[in-house]
Coordinates of C-alpha atoms and ligand atoms in Angstrom, one line a residue:
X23 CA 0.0 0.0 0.0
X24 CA 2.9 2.4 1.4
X25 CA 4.6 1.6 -2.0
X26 CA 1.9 2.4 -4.4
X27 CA 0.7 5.6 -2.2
X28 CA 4.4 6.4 -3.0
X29 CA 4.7 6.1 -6.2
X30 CA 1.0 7.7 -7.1
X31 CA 2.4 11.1 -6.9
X32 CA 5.6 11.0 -8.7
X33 CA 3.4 9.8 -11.6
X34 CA 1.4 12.6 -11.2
X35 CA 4.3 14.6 -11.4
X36 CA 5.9 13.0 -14.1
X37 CA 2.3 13.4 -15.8
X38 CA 2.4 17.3 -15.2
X39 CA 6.2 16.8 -16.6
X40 CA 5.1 15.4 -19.7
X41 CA 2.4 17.6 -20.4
X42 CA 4.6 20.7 -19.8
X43 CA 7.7 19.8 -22.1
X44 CA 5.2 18.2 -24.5
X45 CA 6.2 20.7 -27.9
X46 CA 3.2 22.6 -28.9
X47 CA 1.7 21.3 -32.0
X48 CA 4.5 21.6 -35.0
X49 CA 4.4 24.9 -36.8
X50 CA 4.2 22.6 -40.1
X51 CA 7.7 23.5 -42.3
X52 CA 7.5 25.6 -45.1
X53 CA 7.1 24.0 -48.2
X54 CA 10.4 24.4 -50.8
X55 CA 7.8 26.9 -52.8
X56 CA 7.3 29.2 -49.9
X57 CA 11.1 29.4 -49.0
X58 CA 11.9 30.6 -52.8
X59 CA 12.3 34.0 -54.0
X60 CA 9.6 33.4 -56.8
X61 CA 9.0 37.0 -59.4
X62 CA 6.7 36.9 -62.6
X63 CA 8.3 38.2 -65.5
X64 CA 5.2 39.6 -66.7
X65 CA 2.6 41.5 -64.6
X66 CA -0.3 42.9 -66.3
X67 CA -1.7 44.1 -63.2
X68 CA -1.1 47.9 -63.8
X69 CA -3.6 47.8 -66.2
X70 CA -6.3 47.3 -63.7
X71 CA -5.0 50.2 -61.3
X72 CA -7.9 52.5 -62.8
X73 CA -10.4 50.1 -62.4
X74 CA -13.0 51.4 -59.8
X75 CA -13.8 48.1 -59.0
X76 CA -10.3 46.7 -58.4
X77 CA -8.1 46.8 -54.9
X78 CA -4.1 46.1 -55.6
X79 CA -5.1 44.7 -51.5
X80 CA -8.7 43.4 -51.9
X81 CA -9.1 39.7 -53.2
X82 CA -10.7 40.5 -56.3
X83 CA -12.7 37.6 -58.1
X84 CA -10.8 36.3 -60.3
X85 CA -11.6 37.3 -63.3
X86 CA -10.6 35.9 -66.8
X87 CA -7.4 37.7 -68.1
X88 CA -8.4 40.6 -66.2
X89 CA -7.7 39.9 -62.2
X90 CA -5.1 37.6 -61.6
X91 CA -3.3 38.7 -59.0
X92 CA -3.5 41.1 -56.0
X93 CA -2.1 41.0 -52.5
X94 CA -4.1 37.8 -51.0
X95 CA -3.4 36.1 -54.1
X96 CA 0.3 36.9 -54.6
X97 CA 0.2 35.4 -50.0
X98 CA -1.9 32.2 -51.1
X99 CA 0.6 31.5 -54.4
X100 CA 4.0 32.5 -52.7
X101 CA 4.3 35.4 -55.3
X102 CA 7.2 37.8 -54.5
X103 CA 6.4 40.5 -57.3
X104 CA 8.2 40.7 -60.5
X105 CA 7.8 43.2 -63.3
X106 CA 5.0 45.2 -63.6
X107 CA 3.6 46.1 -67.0
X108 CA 3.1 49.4 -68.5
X109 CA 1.4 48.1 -71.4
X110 CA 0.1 50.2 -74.6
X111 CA -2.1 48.6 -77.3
X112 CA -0.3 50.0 -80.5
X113 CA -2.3 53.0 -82.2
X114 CA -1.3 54.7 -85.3
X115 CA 1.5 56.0 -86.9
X116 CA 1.5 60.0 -86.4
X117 CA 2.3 62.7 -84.0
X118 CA -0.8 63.7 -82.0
X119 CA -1.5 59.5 -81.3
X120 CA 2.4 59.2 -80.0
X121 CA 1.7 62.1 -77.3
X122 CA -2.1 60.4 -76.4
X123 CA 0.4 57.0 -76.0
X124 CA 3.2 59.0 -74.2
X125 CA 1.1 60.9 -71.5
X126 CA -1.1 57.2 -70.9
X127 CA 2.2 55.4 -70.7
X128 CA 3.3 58.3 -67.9
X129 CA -0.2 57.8 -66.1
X130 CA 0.4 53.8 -65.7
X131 CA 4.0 54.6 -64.7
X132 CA 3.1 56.8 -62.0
X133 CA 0.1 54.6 -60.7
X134 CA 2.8 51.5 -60.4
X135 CA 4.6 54.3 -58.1
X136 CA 1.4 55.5 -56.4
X137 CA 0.5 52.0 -55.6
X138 CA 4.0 51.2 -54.2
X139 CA 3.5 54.1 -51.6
X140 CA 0.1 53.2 -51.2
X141 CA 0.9 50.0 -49.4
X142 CA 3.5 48.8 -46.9
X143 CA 3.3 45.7 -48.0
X144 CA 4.5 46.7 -51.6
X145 CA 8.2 48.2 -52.5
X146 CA 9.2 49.6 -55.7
X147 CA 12.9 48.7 -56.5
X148 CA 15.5 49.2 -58.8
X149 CA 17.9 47.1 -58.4
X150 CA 18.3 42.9 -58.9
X151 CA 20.0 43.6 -55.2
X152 CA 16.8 45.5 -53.7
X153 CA 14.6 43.3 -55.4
X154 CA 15.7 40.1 -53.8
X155 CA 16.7 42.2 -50.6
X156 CA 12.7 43.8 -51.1
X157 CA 11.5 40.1 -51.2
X158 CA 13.3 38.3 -48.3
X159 CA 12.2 41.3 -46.2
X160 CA 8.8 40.3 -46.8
X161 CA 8.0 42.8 -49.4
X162 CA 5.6 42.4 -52.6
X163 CA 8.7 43.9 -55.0
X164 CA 7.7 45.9 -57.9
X165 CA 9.9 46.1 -60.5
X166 CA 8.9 48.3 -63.8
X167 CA 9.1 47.0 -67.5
X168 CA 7.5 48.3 -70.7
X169 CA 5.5 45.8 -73.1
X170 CA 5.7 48.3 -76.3
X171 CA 8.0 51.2 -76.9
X172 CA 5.1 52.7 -78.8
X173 CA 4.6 55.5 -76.5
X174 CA 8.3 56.3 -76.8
X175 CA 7.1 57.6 -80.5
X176 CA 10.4 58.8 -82.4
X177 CA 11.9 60.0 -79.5
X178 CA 14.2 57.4 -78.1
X179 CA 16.0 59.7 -75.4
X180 CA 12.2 59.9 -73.8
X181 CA 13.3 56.1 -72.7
X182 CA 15.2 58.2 -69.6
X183 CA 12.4 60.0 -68.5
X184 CA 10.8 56.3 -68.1
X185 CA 13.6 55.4 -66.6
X186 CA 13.6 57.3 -64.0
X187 CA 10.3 56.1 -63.1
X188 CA 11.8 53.1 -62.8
X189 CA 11.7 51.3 -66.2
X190 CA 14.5 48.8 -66.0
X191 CA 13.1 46.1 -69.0
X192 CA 11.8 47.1 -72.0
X193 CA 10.2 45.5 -75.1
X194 CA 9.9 47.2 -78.7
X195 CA 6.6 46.2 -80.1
X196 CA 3.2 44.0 -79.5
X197 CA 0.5 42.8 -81.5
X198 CA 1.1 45.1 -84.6
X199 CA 4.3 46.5 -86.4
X200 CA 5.7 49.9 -85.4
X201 CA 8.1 52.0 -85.5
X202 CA 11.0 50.1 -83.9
X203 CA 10.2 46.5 -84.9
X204 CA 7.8 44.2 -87.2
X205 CA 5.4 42.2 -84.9
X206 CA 5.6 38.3 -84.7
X207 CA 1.6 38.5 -85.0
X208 CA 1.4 41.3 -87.9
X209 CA 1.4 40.2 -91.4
X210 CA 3.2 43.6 -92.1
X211 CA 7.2 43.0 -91.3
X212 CA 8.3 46.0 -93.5
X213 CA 11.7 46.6 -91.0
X214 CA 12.4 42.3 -91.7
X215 CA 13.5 42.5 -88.4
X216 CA 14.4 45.9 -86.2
X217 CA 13.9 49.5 -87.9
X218 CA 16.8 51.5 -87.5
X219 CA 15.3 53.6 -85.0
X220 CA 14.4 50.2 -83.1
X221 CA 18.3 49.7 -83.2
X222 CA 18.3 53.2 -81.6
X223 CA 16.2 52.2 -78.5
X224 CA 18.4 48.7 -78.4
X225 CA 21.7 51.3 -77.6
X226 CA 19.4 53.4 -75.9
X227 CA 18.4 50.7 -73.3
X228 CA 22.1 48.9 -73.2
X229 CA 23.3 52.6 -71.7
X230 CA 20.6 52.9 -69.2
X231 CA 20.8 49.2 -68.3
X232 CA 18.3 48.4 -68.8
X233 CA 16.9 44.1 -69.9
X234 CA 15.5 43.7 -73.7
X235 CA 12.5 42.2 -74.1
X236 CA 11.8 40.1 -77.2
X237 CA 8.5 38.4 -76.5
X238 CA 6.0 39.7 -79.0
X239 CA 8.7 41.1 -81.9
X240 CA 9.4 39.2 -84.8
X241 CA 11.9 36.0 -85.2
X242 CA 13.8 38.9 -87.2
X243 CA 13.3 41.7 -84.6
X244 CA 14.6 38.7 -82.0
X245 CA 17.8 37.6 -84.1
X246 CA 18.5 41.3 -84.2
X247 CA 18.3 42.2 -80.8
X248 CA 20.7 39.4 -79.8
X249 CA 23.2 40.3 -82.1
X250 CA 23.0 44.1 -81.2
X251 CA 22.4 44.1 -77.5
X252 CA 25.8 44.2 -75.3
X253 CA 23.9 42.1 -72.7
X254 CA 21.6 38.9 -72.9
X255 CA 17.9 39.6 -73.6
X256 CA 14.5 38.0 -72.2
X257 CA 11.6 36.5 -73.6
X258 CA 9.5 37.9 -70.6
X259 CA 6.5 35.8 -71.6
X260 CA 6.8 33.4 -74.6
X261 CA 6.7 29.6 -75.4
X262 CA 8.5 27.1 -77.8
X263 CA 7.4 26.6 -81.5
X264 CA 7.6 23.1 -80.9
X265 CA 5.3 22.7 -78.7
X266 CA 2.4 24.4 -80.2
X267 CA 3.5 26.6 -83.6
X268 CA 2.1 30.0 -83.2
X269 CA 3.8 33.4 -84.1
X270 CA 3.9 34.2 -80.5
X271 CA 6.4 31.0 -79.6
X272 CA 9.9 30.8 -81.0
X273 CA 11.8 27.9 -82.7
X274 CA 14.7 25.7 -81.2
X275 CA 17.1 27.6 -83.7
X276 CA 16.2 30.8 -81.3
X277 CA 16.3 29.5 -78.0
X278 CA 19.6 27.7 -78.5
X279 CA 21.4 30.9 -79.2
X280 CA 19.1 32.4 -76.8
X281 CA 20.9 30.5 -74.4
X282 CA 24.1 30.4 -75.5
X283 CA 24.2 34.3 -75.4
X284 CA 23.6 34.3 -71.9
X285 CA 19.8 34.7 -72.2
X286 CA 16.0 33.4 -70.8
X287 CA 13.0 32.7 -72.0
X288 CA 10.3 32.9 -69.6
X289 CA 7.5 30.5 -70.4
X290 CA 3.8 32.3 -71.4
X291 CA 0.3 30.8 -69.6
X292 CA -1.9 32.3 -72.2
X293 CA -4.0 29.4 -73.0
X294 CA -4.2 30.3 -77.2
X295 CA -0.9 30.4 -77.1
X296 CA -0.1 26.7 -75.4
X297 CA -1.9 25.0 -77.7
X298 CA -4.8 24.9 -80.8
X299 CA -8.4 26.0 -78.8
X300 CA -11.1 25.3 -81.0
X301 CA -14.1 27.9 -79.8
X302 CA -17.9 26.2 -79.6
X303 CA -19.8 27.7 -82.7
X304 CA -21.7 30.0 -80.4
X305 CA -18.9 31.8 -79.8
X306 CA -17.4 31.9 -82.9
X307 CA -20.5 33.3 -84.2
X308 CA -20.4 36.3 -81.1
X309 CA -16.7 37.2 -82.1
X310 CA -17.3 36.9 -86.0
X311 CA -20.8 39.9 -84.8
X312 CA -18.6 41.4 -83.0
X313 CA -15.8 42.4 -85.5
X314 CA -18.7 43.3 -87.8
X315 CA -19.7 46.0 -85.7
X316 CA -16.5 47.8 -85.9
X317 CA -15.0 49.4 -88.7
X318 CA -11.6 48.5 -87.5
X319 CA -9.6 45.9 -85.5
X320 CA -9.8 47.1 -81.7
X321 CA -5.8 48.5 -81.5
X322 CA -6.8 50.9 -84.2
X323 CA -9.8 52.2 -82.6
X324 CA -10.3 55.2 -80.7
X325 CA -10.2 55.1 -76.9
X326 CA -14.0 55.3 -76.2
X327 CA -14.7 52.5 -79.3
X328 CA -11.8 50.4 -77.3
X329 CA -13.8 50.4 -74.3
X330 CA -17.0 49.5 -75.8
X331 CA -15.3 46.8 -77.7
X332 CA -13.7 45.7 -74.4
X333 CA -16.7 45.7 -72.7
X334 CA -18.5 43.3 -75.2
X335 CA -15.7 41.0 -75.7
X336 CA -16.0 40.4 -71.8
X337 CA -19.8 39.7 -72.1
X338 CA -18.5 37.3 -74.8
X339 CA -16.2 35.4 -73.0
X340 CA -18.9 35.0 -69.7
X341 CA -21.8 34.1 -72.0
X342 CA -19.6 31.5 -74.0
X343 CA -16.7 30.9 -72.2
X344 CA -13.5 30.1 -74.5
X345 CA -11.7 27.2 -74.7
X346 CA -8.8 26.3 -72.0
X347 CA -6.0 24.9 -71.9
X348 CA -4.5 23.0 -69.3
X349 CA -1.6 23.2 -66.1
X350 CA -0.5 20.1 -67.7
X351 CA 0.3 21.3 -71.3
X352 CA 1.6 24.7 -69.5
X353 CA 4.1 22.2 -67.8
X354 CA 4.9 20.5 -71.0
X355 CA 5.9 24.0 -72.9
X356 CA 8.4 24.6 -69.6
X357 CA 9.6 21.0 -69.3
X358 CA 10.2 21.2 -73.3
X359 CA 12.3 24.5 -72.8
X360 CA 14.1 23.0 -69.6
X361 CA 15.5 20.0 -71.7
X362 CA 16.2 22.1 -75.0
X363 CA 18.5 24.9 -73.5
X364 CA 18.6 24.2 -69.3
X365 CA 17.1 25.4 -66.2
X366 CA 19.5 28.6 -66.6
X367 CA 18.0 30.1 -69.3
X368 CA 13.8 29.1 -68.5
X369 CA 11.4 31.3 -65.9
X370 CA 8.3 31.8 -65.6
X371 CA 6.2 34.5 -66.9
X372 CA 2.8 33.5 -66.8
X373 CA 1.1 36.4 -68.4
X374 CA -1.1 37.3 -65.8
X375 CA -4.1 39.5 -66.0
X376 CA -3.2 40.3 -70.0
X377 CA -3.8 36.2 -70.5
X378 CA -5.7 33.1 -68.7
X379 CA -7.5 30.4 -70.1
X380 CA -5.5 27.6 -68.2
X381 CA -7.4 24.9 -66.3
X382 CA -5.2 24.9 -62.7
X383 CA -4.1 28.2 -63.6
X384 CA -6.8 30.5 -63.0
X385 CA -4.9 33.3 -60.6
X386 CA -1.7 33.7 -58.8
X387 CA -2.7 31.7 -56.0
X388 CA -1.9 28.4 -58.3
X389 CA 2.0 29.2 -58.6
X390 CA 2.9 26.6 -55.8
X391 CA 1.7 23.6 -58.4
X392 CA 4.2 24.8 -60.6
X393 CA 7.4 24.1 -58.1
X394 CA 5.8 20.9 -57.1
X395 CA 5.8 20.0 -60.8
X396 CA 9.4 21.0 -61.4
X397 CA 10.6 19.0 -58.1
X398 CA 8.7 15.7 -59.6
X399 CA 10.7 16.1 -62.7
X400 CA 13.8 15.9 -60.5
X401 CA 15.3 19.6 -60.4
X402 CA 17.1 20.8 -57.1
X403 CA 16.1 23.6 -55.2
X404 CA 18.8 25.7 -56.8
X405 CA 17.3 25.0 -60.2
X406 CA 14.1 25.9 -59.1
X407 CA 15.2 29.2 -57.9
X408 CA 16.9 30.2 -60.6
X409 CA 13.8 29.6 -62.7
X410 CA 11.8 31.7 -60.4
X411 CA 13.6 34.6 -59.8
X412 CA 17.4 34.1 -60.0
X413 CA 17.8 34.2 -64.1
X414 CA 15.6 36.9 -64.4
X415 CA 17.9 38.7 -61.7
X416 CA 21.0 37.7 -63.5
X417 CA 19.9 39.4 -66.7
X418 CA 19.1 42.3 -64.6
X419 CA 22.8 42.3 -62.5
X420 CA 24.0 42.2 -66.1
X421 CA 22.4 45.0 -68.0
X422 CA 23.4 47.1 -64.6
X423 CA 26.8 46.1 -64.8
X424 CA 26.7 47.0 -68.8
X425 CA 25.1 51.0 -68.1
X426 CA 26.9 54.1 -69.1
X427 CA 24.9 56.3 -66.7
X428 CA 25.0 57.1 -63.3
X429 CA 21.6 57.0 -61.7
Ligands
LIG30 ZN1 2.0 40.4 -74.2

């Protein structure tokens, strides 16, 4: 009796014992996505900064093409920042349209700055150094780039004034020809590859160190840029030929020497543009009604047409939904890429809020599918960061290091 009386309290004790030194329940480890440094090449976001109905903070409904990523999405997908867009659809040809492009182009730049200071939780940066820096500190990091030169209009030095906004990639033409280089997607290539004054902004950018951006010029306008550039260009947001042939991808022959001049491509997520969609008649017959109604395609018409246009082509794509593509053909265009030229000269930039139309891909929040994918196929964790940030960053370190201007 005296013996178990005894011992009854020490097991008490050791009971109180266990309970106390017990470890609270594991803080589960971060996964190997949420440890990376992981930037977008390719942020369309600015363009929704005027939207009334959009908060950079809020979590937006996703929205086809449109509202891909804001703050809660960049937290649930492990998104760091990247480069922001100041995008321009390309207008015409003459004096009074380059000023309208210029002074729109200087209203998106200073809202990527306005939204910066807006929130703590975003930083605009300069640098590769306060980018990564920016992001390890937490920071959503806000780096600038220009998707059309359009705005520029003959005036190459006006590629400072950008500059000093922050511009530090920049990318000569989109959907249609202009004055610096023939468009993959225009059946216009008059320049058969850069103009000369496209040549001009190629020096231009080198001295302000600045990255060039090849994705939506010609497989002319590309070979020139590498040969002219002194450092390695991006693709910020294109796919390989070989995987699905559209104007918008590029052949082996350009991602080799891509890659052996020190280059990246940074692989697209625009559904059209990973492989052939076929649209349900319905909506075929909407699109075909709705290019009837306009005298012109919608780059060419005026602003308030553009919008109406816009607005329709939305009401399209909710009443008959276009066709998607998948995360798995997204993964075969990178995969493809990674074995051509290697995982240093593939990213990712997924086109968000200018594309969509991937199944698994709808917003920002799906990013973390994308590492788990690449750590399947068997690439380190160094591999993997290089393709989410540190290539991109290298390209950046480079065109700094190449600069002929003090900041
Ligand atoms: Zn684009």
């Amino acid at each position: 009796m005296m013996k178990f009386a005894a011992i009854l309290p020490s097991i008490a004790v050791l009971a109180a014992c266990t309970t106390l030194t017990e470890p609270a329940e594991p803080e589960p480890s971060p996964s190997l996505h949420e440890t990376m440094i992981v930037f977008d090449s390719h942020l369309d976001t600015p363009a929704n900064f005027s939207r009334q109905d959009f908060s950079l903070v809020a979590d937006n409904p996703t929205q086809l093409g449109r509202t891909q990523v804001d703050l809660p999405k960049m937290k649930r997908g492990g998104l760091d920042g990247g480069f922001w867009v100041i995008y321009t659809p390309q207008g015409p040809l003459d004096d009074q349209s380059f000023k309208a492009a210029r002074d729109a182009a200087l209203f998106r730049a200073s809202e990527i700055r306005e939204a910066a200071a807006a929130y703590d939780d975003f930083e605009l940066v300069y640098t590769a150094d306060d980018a990564e820096a920016a992001a390890r500190d937490g920071k959503r990091v806000m780096l600038v780039s220009m998707e059309n030169s359009y705005p520029l209009g003959e005036d190459v030095s006006l590629l400072k004034t950008f500059h000093n906004f922050g511009l530090r990639m920049v990318g000569p033409v989109h959907f249609r020809t202009n004055q610096f280089a023939d468009s993959s997607t225009d059946v216009d290539q008059p320049h058969d590859g850069l103009s000369p004054l496209g040549e001009e902004l190629v020096r231009e950018a080198n001295r302000l160190g600045m990255i060039l951006d090849g994705s939506h010029a010609s497989d002319a306008a590309v070979w020139d840029m590498m040969a002219l550039s002194t450092t390695p260009i991006i693709l910020s947001h294109s796919g390989p030929t070989a995987v699905y042939d559209h104007p918008r991808n590029v052949g082996d022959d350009i991602l080799k020497a891509l890659a052996e001049s020190g280059g990246v491509i940074q692989i697209n997520a625009f559904g059209s543009y990973l492989e052939e969609l076929e649209p349900t008649p319905e909506r075929a017959a909407a699109l075909e009604a709705l290019a009837a109604d306009f005298e012109a395609p919608p780059a060419e018409l005026p602003p308030e047409q553009q919008a109406v246009y816009r607005d329709r082509f939305l009401a399209i794509n909710r009443d008959f939904p276009p066709p998607r593509s998948s995360f798995d053909k997204y993964m075969e265009h990178l995969f493809y890429a990674l074995d051509l030229i290697g995982p240093d000269h593939v990213g990712i930039g997924a086109d968000w809020d200018g594309g969509g139309g991937v199944d698994g891909m709808e917003d920002a929040s799906s990013l973390p599918r994308i590492t788990e994918g690449l750590v399947e196929a068997g690439y380190s964790a160094e591999d993997i960061q290089k393709i989410w940030a540190g290539n991109m960053m290298r390209l950046l370190r480079q065109a700094e290091a190449a600069k002929e201007v003090a900041d």
